[in-house]
GROMACS .gro file of C-alpha atoms in nm:
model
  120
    1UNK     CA    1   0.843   1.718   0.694
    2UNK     CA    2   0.839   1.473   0.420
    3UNK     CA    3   0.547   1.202   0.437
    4UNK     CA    4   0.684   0.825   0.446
    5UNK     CA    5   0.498   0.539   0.221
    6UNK     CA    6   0.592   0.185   0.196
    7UNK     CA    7   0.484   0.012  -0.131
    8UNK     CA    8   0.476  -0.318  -0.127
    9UNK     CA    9   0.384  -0.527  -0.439
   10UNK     CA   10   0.608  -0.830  -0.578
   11UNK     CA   11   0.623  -0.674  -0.924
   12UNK     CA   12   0.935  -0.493  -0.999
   13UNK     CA   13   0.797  -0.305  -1.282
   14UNK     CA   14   0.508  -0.201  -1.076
   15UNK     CA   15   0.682  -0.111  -0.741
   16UNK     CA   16   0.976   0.110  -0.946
   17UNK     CA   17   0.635   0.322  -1.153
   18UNK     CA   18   0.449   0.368  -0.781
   19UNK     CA   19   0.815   0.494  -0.652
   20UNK     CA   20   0.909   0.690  -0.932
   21UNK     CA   21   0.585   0.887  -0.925
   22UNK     CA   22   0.576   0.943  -0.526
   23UNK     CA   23   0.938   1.030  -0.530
   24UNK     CA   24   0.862   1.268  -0.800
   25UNK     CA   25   0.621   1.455  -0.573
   26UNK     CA   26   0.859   1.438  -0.324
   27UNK     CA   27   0.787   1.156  -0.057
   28UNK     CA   28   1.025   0.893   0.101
   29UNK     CA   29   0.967   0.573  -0.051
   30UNK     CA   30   1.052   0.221   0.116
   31UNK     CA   31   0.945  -0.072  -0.071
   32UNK     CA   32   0.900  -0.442   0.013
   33UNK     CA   33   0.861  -0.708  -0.284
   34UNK     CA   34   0.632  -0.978  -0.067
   35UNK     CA   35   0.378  -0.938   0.254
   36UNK     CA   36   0.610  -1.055   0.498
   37UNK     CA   37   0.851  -0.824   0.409
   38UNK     CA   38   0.642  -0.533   0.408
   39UNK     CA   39   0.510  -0.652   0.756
   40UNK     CA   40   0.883  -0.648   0.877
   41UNK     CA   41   0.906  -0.329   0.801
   42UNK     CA   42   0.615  -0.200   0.920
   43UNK     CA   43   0.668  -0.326   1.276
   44UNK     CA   44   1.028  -0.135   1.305
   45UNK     CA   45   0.924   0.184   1.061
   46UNK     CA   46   0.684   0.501   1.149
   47UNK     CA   47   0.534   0.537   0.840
   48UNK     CA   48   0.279   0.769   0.744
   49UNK     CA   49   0.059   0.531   0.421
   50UNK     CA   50   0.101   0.195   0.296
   51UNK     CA   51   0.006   0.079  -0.059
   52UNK     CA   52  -0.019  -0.288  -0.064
   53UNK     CA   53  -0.103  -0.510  -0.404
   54UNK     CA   54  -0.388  -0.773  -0.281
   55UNK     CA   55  -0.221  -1.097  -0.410
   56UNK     CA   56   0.149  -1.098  -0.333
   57UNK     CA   57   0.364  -1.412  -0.166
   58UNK     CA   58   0.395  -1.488   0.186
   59UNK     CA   59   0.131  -1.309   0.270
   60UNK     CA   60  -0.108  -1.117   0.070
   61UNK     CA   61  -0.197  -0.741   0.109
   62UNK     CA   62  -0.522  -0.885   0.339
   63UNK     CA   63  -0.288  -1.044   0.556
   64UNK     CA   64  -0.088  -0.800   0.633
   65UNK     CA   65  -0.362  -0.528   0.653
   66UNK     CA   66  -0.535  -0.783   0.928
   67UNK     CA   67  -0.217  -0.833   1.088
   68UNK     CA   68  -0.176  -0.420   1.113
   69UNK     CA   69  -0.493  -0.408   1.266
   70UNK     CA   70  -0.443  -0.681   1.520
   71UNK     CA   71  -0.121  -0.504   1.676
   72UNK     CA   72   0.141  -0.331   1.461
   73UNK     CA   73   0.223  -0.016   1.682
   74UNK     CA   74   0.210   0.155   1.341
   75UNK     CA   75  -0.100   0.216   1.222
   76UNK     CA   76  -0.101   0.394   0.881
   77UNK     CA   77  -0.406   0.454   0.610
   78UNK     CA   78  -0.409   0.142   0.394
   79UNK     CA   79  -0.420   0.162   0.003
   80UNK     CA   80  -0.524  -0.133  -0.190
   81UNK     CA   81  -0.367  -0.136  -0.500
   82UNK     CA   82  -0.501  -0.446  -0.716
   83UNK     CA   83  -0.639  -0.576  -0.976
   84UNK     CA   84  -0.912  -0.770  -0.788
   85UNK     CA   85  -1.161  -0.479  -0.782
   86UNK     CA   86  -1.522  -0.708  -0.770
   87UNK     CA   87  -1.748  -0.615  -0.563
   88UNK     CA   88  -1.657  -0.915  -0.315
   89UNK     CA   89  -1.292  -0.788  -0.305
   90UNK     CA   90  -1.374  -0.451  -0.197
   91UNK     CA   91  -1.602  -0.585   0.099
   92UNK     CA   92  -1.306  -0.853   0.165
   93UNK     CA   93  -1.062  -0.560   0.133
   94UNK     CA   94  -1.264  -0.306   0.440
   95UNK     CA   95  -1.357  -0.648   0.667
   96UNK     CA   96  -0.960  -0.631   0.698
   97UNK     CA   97  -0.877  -0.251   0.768
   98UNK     CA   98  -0.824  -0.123   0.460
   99UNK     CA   99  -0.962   0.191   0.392
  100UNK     CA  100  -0.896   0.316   0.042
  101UNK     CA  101  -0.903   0.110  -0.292
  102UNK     CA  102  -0.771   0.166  -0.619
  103UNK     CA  103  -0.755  -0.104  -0.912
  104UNK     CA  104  -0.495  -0.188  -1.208
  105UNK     CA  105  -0.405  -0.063  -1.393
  106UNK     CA  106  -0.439   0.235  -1.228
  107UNK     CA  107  -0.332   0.637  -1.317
  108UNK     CA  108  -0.012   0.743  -1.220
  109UNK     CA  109  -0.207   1.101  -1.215
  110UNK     CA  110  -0.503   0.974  -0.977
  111UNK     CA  111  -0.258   0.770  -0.769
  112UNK     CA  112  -0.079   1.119  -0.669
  113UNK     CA  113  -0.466   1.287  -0.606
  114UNK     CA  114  -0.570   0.978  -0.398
  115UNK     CA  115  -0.210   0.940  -0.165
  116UNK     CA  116  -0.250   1.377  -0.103
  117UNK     CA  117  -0.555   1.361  -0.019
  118UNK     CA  118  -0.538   1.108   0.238
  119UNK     CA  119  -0.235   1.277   0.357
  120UNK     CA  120  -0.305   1.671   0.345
   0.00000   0.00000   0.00000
């Protein structure tokens, strides 16, 4: 069965590369351009990763991992996708769930390794 991600990051250019190089390798995409979006959608989807940019409107990517954590029935690995990659980002990043962190720009090539092996 085909694994399900949701990308959410409010740049276009960004969210069409992420989707165009999952799709390739054969997932199911869904893609939300702000936090609160993404957190719709992840309180009415089953999804099996999330990839969330760290500063996005309405809520940022720490937002909506904290609000996963507090009580979305859907649970999925969390991806970090930013450009915010200090150390105090990181630490910021696993205080609110998030359990894998990659920075911008980041490698089409390593995104794919990273996303099968958290879900192989």
């Amino acid at each position: 069965m085909k694994k399900r991600i949701l990308v959410a990051d409010d740049e276009e250019v960004l969210r069409m590369l992420i989707t165009d190089t999952l799709e390739d390798e054969g997932y199911i995409i869904t893609v939300a351009e702000d936090g609160r979006e993404a957190l719709e959608i992840l309180q009415h989807d089953t999804l099996d990763l999330v990839i969330l940019d760290y500063m996005m409107p309405g809520l940022t990517g720490i937002e909506v991992a904290e609000k996963i954590s507090e009580g979305c029935k859907n649970r999925p690995p969390i991806v970090m996708l930013t450009a915010k990659t200090q150390e105090s980002d990181v630490e910021i990043s696993k205080n609110a769930g998030i359990q894998y962190f990659m920075g911008k720009p980041f490698s089409p090539i390593e995104l794919i390794q990273l996303v099968e092996e958290i879900l192989t």
